[in-house]
JSON list of C-alpha atoms and ligand atoms in Angstrom, two decimals:
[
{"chain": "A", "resi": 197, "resn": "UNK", "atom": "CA", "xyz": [20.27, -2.85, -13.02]},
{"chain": "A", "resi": 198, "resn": "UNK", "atom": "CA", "xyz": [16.70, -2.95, -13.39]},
{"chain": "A", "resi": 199, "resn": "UNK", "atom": "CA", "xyz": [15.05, -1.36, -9.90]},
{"chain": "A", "resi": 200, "resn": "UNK", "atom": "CA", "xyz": [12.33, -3.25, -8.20]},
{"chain": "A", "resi": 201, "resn": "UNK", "atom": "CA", "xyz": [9.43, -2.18, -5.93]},
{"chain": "A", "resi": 202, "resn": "UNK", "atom": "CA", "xyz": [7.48, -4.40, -3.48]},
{"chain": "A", "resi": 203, "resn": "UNK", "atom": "CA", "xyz": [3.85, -3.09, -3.64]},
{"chain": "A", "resi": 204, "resn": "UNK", "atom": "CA", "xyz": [1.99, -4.75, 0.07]},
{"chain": "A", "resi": 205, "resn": "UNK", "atom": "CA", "xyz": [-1.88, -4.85, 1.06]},
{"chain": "A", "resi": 206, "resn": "UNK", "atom": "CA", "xyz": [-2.62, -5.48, 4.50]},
{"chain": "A", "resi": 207, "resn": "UNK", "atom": "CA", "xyz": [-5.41, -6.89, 6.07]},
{"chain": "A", "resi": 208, "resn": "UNK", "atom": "CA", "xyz": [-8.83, -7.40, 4.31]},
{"chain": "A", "resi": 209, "resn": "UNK", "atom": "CA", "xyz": [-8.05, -6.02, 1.06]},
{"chain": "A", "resi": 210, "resn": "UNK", "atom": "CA", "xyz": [-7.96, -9.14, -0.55]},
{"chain": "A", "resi": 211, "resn": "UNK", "atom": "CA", "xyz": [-11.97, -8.71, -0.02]},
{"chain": "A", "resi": 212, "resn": "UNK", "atom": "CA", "xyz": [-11.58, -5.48, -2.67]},
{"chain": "A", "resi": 213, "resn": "UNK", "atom": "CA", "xyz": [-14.42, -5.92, -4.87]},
{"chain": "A", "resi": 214, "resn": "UNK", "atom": "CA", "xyz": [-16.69, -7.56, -2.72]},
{"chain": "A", "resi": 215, "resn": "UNK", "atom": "CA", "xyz": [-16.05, -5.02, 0.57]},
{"chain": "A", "resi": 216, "resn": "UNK", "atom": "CA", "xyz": [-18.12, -1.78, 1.29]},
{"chain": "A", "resi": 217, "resn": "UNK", "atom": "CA", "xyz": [-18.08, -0.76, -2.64]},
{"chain": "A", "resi": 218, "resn": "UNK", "atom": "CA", "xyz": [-19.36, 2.29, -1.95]},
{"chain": "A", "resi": 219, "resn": "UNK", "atom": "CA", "xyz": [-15.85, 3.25, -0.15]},
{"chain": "A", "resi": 220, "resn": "UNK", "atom": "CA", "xyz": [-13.46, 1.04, -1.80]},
{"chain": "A", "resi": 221, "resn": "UNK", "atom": "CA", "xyz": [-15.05, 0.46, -5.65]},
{"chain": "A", "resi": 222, "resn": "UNK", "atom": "CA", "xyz": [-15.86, -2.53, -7.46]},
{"chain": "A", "resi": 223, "resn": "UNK", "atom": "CA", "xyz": [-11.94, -3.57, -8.74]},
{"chain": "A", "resi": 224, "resn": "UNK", "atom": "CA", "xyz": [-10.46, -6.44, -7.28]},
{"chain": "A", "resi": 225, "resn": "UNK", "atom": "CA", "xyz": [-6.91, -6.60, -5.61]},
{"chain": "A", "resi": 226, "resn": "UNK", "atom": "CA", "xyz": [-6.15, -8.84, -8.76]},
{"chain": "A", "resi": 227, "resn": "UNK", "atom": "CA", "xyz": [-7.05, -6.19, -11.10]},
{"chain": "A", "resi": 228, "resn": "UNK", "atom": "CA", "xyz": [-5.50, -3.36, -9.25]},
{"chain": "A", "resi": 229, "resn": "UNK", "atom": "CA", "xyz": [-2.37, -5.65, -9.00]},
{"chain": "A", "resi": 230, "resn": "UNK", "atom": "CA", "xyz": [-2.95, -5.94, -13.24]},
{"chain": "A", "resi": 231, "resn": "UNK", "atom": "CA", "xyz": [-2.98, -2.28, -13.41]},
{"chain": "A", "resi": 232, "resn": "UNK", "atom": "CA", "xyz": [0.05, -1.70, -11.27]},
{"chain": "A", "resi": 233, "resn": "UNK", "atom": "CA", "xyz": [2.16, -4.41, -13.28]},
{"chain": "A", "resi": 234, "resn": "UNK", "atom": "CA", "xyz": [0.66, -2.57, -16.30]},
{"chain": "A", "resi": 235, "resn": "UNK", "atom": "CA", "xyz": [2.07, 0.91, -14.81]},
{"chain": "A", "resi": 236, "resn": "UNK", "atom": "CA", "xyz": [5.45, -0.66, -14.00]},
{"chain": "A", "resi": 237, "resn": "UNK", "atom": "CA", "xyz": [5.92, -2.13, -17.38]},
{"chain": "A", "resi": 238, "resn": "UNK", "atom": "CA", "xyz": [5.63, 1.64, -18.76]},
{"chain": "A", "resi": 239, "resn": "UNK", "atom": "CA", "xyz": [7.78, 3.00, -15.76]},
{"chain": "A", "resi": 240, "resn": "UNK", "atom": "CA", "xyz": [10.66, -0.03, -16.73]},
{"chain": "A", "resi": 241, "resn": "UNK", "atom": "CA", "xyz": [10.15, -1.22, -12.96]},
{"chain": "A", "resi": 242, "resn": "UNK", "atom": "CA", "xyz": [10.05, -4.62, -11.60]},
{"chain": "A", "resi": 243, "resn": "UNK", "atom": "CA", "xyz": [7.27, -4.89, -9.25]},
{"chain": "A", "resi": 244, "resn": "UNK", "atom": "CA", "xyz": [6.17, -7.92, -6.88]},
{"chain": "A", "resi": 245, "resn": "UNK", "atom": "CA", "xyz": [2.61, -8.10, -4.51]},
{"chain": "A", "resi": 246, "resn": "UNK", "atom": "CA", "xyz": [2.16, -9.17, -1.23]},
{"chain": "A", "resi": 247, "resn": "UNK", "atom": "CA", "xyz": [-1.32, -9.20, 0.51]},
{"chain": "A", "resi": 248, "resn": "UNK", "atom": "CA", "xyz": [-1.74, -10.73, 4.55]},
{"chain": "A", "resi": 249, "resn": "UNK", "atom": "CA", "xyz": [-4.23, -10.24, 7.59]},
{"chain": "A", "resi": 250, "resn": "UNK", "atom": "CA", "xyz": [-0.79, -11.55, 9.75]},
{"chain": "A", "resi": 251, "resn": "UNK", "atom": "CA", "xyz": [0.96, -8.15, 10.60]},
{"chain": "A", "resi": 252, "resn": "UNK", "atom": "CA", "xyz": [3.77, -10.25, 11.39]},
{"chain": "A", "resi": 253, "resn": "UNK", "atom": "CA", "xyz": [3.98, -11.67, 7.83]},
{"chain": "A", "resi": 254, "resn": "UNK", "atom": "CA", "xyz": [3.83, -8.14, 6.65]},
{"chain": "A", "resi": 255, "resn": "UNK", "atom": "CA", "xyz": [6.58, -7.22, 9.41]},
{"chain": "A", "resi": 256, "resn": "UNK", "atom": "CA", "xyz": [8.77, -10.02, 7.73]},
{"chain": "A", "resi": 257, "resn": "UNK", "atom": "CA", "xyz": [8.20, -9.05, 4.48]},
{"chain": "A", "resi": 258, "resn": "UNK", "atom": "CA", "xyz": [9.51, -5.18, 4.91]},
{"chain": "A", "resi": 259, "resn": "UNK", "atom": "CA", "xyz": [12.31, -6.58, 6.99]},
{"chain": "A", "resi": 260, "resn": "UNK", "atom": "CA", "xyz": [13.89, -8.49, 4.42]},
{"chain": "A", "resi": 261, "resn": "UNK", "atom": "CA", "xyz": [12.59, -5.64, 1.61]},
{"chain": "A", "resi": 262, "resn": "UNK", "atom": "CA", "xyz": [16.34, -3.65, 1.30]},
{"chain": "A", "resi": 263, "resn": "UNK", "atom": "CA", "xyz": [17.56, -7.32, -0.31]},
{"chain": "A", "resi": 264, "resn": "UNK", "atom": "CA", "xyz": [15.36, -7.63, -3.60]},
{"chain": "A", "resi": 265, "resn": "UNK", "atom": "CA", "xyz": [13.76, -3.67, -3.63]},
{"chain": "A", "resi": 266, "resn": "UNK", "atom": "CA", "xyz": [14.94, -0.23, -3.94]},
{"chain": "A", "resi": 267, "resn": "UNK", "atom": "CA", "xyz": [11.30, 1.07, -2.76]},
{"chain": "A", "resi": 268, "resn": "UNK", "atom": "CA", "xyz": [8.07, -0.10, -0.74]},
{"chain": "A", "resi": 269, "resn": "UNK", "atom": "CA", "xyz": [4.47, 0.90, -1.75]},
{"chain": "A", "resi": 270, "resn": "UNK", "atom": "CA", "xyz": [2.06, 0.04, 0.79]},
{"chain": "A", "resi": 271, "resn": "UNK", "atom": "CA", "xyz": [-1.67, 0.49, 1.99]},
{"chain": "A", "resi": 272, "resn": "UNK", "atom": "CA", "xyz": [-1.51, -0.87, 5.23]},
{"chain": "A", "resi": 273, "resn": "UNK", "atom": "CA", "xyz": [-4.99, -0.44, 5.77]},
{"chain": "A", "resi": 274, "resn": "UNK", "atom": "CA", "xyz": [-6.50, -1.05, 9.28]},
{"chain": "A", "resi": 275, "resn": "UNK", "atom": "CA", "xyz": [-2.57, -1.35, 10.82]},
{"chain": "A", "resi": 276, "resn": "UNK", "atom": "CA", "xyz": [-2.24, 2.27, 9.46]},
{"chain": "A", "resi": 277, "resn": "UNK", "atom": "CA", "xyz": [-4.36, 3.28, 12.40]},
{"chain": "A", "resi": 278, "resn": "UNK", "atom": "CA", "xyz": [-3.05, 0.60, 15.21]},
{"chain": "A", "resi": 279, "resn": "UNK", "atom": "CA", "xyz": [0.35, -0.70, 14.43]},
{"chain": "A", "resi": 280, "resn": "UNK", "atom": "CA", "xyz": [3.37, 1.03, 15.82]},
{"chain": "A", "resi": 281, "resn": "UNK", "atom": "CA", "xyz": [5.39, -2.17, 14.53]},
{"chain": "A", "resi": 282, "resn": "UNK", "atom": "CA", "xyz": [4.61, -1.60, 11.47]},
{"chain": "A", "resi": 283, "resn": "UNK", "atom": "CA", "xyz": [5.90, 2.57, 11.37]},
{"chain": "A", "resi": 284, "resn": "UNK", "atom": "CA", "xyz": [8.76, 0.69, 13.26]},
{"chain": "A", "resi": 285, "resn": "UNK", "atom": "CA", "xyz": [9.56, -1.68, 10.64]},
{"chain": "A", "resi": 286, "resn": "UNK", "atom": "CA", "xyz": [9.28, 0.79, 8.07]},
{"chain": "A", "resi": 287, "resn": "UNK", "atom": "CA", "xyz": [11.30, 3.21, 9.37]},
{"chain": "A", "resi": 288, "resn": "UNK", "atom": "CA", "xyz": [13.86, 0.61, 10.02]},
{"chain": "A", "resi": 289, "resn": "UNK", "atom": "CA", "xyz": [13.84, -0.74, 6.38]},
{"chain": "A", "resi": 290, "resn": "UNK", "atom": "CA", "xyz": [16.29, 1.78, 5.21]},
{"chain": "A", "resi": 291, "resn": "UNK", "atom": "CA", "xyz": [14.03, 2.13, 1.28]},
{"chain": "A", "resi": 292, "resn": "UNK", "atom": "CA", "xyz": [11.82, 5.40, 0.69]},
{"chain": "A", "resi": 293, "resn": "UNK", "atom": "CA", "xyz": [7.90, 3.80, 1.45]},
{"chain": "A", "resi": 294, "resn": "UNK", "atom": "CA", "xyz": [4.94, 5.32, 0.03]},
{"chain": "A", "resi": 295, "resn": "UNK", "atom": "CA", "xyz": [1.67, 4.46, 2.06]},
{"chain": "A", "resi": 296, "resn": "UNK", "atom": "CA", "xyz": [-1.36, 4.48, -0.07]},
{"chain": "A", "resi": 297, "resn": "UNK", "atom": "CA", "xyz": [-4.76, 4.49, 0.73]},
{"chain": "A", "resi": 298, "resn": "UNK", "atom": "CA", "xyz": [-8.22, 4.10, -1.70]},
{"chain": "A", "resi": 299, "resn": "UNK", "atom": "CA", "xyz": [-10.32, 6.19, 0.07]},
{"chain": "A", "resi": 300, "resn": "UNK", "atom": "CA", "xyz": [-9.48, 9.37, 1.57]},
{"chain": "A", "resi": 301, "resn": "UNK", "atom": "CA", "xyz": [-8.64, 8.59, 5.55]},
{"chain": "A", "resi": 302, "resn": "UNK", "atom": "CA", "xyz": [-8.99, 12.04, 6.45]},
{"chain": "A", "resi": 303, "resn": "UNK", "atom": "CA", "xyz": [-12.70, 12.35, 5.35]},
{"chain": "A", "resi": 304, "resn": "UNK", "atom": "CA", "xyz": [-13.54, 9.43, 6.86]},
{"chain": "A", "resi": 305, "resn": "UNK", "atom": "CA", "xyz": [-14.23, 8.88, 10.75]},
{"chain": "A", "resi": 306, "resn": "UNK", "atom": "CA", "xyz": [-12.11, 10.08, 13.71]},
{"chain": "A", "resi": 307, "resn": "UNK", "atom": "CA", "xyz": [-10.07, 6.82, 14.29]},
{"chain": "A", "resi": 308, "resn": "UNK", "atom": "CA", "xyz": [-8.85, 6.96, 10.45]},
{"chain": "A", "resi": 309, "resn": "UNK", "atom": "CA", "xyz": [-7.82, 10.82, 10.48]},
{"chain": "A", "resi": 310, "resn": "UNK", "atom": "CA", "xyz": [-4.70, 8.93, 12.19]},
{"chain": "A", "resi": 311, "resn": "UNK", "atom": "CA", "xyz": [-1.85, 7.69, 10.33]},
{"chain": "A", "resi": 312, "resn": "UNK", "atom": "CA", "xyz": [0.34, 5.99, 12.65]},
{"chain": "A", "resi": 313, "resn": "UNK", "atom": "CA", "xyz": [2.49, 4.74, 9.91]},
{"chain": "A", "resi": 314, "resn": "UNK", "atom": "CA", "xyz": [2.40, 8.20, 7.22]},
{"chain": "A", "resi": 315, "resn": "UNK", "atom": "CA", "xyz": [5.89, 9.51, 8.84]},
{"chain": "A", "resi": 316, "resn": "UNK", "atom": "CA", "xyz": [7.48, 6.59, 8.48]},
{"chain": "A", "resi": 317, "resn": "UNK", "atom": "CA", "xyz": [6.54, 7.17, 4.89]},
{"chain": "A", "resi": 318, "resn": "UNK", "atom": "CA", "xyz": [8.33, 9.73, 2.42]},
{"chain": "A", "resi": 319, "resn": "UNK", "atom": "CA", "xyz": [4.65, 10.27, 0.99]},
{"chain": "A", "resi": 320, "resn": "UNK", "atom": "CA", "xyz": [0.99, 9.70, 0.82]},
{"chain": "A", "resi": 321, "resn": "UNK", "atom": "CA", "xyz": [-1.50, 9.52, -1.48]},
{"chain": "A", "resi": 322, "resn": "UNK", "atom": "CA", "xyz": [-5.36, 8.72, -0.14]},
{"chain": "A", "resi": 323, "resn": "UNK", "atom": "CA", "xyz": [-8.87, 8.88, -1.80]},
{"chain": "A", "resi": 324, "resn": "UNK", "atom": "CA", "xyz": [-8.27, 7.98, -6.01]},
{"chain": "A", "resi": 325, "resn": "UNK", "atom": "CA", "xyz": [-9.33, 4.78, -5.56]},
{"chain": "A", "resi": 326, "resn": "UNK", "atom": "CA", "xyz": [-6.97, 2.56, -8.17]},
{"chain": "A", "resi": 327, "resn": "UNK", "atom": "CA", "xyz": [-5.14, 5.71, -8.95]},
{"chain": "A", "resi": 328, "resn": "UNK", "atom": "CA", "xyz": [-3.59, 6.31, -5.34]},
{"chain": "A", "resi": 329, "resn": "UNK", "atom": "CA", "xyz": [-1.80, 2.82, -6.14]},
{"chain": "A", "resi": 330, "resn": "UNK", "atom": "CA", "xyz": [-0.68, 4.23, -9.75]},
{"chain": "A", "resi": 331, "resn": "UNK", "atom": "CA", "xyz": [0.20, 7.64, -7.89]},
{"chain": "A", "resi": 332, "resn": "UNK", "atom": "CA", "xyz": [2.30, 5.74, -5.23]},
{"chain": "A", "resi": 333, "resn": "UNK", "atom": "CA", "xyz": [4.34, 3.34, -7.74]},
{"chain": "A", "resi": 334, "resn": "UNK", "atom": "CA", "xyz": [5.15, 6.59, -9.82]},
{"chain": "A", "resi": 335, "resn": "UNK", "atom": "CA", "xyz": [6.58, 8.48, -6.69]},
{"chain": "A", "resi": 336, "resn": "UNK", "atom": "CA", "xyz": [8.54, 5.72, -6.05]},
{"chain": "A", "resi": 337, "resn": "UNK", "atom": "CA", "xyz": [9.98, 4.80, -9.54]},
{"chain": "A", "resi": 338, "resn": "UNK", "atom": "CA", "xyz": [10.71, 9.15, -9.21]},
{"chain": "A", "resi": 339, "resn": "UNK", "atom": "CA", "xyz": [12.41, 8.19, -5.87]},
{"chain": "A", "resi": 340, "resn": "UNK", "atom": "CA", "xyz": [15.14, 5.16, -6.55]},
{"chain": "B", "resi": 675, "resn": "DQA", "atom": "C1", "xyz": [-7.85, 1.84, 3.60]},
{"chain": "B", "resi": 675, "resn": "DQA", "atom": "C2", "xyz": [-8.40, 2.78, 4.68]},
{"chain": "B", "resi": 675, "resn": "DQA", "atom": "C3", "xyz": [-8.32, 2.13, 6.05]},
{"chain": "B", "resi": 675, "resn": "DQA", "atom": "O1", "xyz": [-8.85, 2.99, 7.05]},
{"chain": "B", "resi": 675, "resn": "DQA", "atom": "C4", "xyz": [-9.11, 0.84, 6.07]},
{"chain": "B", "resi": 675, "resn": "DQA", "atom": "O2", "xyz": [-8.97, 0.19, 7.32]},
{"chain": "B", "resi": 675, "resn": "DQA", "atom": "C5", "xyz": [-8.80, -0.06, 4.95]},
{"chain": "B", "resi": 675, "resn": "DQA", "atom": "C6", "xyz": [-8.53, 0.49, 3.61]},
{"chain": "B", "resi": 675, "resn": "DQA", "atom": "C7", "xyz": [-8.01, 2.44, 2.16]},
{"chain": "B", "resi": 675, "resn": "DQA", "atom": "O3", "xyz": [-7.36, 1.92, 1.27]},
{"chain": "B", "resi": 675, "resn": "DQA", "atom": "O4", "xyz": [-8.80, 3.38, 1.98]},
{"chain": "B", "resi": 675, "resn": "DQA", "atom": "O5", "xyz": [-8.85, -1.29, 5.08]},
{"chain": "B", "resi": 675, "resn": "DQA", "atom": "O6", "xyz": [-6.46, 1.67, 3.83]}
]
C-alpha cells in the first residue's frame, strides 16, 4: 500500500514569497509545495498540503490525520511558539510528525528559541529554507 504524508503550513505562510524575504526567501508556498510533490514522487510517497491562519482548522486536520496518513510534516509557524493545542493534538495523533521551520528559530529572537510543539515531534529541521521541507518529508518517508 502506497504510504501517504500530510505536509501542513500554518498561519501566514501562504504570504511566502511576498513576506520578510530576507528571512523566509523569494519561493512561494506553491512552489515549495511543487518541490515537495517533486521529492515525494522520487521517495514513491503520496503527499497532500494544507495551509490555514484557523488553528482550529489545523487542529481538525491532524485529528483526523491517522485515517488517510502514515506521517505529518508540519511548520507550524507562529503556533510553534503559542499553541499548546496544537503539541496536544500532535501528540495525540498517534503518526511520527516532523516540525519544520525555514529559518533557523534558534538564531532568531528570544520568543522563537521556544518550540512549544518540537517534543511533540520525532524531529526538527530549521534554517534551509526549501530544503528543511525536503529534509522533513525524507525523515518521514525513513520513518513509516
Ligand atoms: C517559521 C518561523 C516562525 O517563528 C514564524 O512565526 C513563521 C515561520 C519558519 O518557517 O521559519 O511564520 O516557522
Amino acid at each position: 500500500m502506497k504510504k501517504n504524508i500530510l505536509v501542513l503550513h500554518g498561519p501566514n505562510l501562504q504570504l511566502l514569497g511576498q513576506r520578510e524575504v530576507d528571512v523566509y526567501g523569494r519561493l512561494t508556498l506553491k512552489e515549495i509545495n511543487q518541490a515537495l510533490a517533486a521529492e515525494a514522487k522520487k521517495l514513491k510517497v503520496g503527499v497532500d498540503f494544507f495551509q490555514s491562519n484557523h488553528e482550529g482548522e489545523i487542529l481538525d486536520r491532524i485529528g483526523t490525520a491517522s485515517k488517510a496518513y502514515q506521517a505529518i510534516v508540519i511548520n507550524p509557524a507562529a503556533y510553534t511558539h503559542t499553541s499548546v493545542a496544537l503539541r496536544d493534538a500532535l501528540l495525540g495523533c498517534s503518526l511520527p510528525c516532523i516540525e519544520v521551520h525555514l529559518s533557523n528559530i534558534y538564531k532568531r529572537e528570544d520568543f522563537r528559541r521556544q518550540s512549544l510543539t518540537a517534543a511533540a515531534c520525532a524531529g526538527i529541521v530549521s534554517g534551509f529554507g526549501v530544503q528543511s521541507y525536503l529534509l522533513g518529508l525524507r525523515a518521514a518517508a525513513e520513518l513509516i
